[in-house]
XYZ file of C-alpha atoms in Angstrom:
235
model
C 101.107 155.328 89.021
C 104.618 155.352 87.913
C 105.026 151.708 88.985
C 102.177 150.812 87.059
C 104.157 152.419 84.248
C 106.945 150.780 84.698
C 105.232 147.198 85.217
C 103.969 148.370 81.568
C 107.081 148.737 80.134
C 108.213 145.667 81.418
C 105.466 143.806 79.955
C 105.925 145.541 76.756
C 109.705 144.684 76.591
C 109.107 141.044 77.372
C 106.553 140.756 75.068
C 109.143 142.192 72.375
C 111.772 139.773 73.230
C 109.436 136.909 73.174
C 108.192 138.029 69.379
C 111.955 138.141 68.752
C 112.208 134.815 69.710
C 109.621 133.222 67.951
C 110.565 134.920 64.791
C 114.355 134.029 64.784
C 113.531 130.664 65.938
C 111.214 130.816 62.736
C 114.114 132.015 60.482
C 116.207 129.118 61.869
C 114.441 126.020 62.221
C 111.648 126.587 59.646
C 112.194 124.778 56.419
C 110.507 124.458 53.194
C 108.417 121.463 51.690
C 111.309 119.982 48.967
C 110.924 119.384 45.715
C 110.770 115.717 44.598
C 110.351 113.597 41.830
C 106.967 111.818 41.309
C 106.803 108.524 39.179
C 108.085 104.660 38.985
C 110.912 105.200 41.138
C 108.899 106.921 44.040
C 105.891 104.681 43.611
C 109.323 101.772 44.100
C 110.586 103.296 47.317
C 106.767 103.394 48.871
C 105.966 100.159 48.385
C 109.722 99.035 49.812
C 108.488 100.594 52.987
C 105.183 99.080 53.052
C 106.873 95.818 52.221
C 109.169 95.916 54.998
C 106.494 96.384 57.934
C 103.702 94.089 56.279
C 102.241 96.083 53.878
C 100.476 93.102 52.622
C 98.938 92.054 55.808
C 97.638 95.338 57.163
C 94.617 94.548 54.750
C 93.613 91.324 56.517
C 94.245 93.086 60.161
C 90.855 93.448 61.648
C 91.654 95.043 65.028
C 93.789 97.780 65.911
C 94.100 98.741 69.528
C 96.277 101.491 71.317
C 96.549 104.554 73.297
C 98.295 108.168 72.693
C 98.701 111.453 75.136
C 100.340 109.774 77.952
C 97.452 107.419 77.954
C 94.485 109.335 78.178
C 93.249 109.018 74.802
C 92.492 104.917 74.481
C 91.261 102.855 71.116
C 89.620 99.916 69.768
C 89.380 100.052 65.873
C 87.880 97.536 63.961
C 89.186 98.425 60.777
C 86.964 95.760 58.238
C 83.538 97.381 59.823
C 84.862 101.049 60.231
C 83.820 101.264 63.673
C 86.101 102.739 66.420
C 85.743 103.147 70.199
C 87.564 105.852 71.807
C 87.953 106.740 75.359
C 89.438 109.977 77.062
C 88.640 111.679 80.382
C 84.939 110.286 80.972
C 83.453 110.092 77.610
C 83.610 107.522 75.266
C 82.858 107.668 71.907
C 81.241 105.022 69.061
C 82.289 106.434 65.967
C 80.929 104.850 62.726
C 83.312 106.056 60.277
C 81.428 105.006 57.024
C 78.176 106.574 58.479
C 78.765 109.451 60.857
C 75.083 110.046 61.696
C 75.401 106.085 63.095
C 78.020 107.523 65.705
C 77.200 108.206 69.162
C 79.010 109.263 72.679
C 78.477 109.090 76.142
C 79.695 110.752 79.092
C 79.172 108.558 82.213
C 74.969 108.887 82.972
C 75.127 112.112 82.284
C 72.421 113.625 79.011
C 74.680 115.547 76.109
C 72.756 118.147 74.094
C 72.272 117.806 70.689
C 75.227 120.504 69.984
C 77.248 118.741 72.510
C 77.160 115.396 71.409
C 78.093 116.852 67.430
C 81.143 118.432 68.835
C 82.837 116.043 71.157
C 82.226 113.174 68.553
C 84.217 115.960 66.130
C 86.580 115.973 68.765
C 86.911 112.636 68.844
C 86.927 111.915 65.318
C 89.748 114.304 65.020
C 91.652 112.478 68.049
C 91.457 109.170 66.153
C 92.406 111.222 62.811
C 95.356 112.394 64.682
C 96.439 109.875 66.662
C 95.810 106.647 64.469
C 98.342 107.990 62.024
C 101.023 107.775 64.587
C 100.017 104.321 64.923
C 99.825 103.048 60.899
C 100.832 106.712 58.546
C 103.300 103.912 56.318
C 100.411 102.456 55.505
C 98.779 105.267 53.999
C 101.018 106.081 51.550
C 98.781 104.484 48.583
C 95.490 106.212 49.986
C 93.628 108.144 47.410
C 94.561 111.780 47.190
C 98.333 111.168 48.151
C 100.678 112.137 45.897
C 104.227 110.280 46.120
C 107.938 112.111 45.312
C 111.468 110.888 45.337
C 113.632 113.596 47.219
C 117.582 113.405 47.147
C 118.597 114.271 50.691
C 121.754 116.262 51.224
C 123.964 112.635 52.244
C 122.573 111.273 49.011
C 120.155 109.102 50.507
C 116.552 109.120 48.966
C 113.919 109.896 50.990
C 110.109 109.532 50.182
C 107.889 112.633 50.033
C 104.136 111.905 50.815
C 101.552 114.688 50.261
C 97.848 114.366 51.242
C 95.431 116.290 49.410
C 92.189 115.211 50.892
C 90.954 112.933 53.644
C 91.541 112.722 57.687
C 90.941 116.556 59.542
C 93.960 118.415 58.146
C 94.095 117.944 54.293
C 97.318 119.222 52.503
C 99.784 118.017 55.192
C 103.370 116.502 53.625
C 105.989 114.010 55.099
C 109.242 113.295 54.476
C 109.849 109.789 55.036
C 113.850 108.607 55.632
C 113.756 104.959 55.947
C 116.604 102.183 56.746
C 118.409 100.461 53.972
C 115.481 97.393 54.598
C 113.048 100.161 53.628
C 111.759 100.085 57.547
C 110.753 103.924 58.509
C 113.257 105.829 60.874
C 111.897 108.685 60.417
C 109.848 111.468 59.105
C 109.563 115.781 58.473
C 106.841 117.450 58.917
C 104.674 120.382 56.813
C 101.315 120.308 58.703
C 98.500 122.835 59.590
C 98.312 122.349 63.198
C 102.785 122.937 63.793
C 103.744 126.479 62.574
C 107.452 125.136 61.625
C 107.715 123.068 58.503
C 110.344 120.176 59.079
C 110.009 119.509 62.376
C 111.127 116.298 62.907
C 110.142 112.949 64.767
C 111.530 109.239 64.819
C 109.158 105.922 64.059
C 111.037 103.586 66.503
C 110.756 100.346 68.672
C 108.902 98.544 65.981
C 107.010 95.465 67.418
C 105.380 92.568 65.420
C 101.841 92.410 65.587
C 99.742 89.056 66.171
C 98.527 89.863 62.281
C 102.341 89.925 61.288
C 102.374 93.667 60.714
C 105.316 95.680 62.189
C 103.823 98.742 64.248
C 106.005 101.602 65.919
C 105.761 101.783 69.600
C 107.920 104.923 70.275
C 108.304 108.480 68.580
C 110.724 111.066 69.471
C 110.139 114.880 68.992
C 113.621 116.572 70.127
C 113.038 116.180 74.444
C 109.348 114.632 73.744
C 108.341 111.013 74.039
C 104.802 109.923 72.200
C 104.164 106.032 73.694
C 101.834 104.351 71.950
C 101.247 102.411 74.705
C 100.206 98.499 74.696
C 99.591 97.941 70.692
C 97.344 95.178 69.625
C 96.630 94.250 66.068
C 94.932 90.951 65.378
């Protein structure tokens, strides 16, 4: 009994020290949304970025294909027709993103209830939500509900603040976008729903030039974590 007690206290100690953790490590690396500027000179800097990766061709790009999570999450988007396939583990998944009820997903030969089938195509509606802005965020930054701010960063440097009030599966997220002096992105902040830290960081790198001539980030780094985008194609 009394080692049962002590495996208790134990327990109860740890668990202490790990709250401890988490809460300094929220003290220290949590940071605000800024405060920016909205107007001309915002609207300016956006459409620098969008200029420097293609901004004008993304329009006329048709296809979109890629893959996220180490792989296991694969896509086909055909962007002028709103239709996207995605693949992970053994279902795959015809979403019809201008008429949801036109969407439908498989799993091998095997039957999906009706309450099945209406929560893995959630699922993978919120994969592609997720994982497509990885893949083309920049060119989002004109999409309706966003709301656009200059913010002067502590080097002097402006940085673009984009804030999205509706659309995708986690409305109200914000980025802070700190681009190269050619206006390409480097980087971004983030203050999203699904992290519990606001600011955590991650690089847009290893640009590539798509057979549609739009520049499209291979890499991003989150401190020790890799995302690959894996083989890009947008034609």
């Amino acid at each position: 009994m009394k080692y049962v007690k002590k495996i208790g206290k134990l327990l109860s100690y740890s668990l202490i020290v790990i709250l401890l953790g988490v809460g300094i490590l929220y003290i220290i690396c949590n940071e605000s949304v800024p405060n920016g500027q909205k107007g001309n000179k915002a609207d300016a800097l956006a459409k620098k970025m969008m200029q420097a990766i293609g901004g004008e061709k993304y329009a006329n790009t048709n296809f979109l294909e890629w893959s996220f999570a180490n792989g296991s999450h694969r896509y086909k988007w055909n962007k002028s027709l709103g239709l996207v396939t995605v693949k992970w583990d053994n279902y795959t998944a015809k979403l019809n993103l201008n008429n949801k009820s036109l969407s439908s997903i498989t799993k091998e030969n095997t039957i999906l209830t009706t309450k099945e089938e209406k929560e893995l195509l959630q699922t993978a509606l919120d994969y592609f939500n997720n994982d497509s802005f990885w893949l083309v965020a920049p060119f989002k930054v004109f999409d309706e509900g966003t709301k656009r701010e200059i913010v002067t960063l502590e080097n002097g440097e402006e940085a673009l603040l984009v804030s999205y009030t509706i659309g995708g599966s986690t409305p109200g997220d914000s980025y802070l976008w700190e681009l190269q002096p050619n206006g390409t992105p480097k980087s971004y902040k983030m203050w999203v729903s699904i992290i519990p830290l606001g600011g955590i960081k991650a690089t847009w790198e290893n640009w590539k030039m798509m057979k549609s001539g739009i520049l499209l980030p291979s890499k991003h780094k989150l401190g020790p974590i890799t995302l690959d985008m894996g083989t890009i194609k947008a034609y």
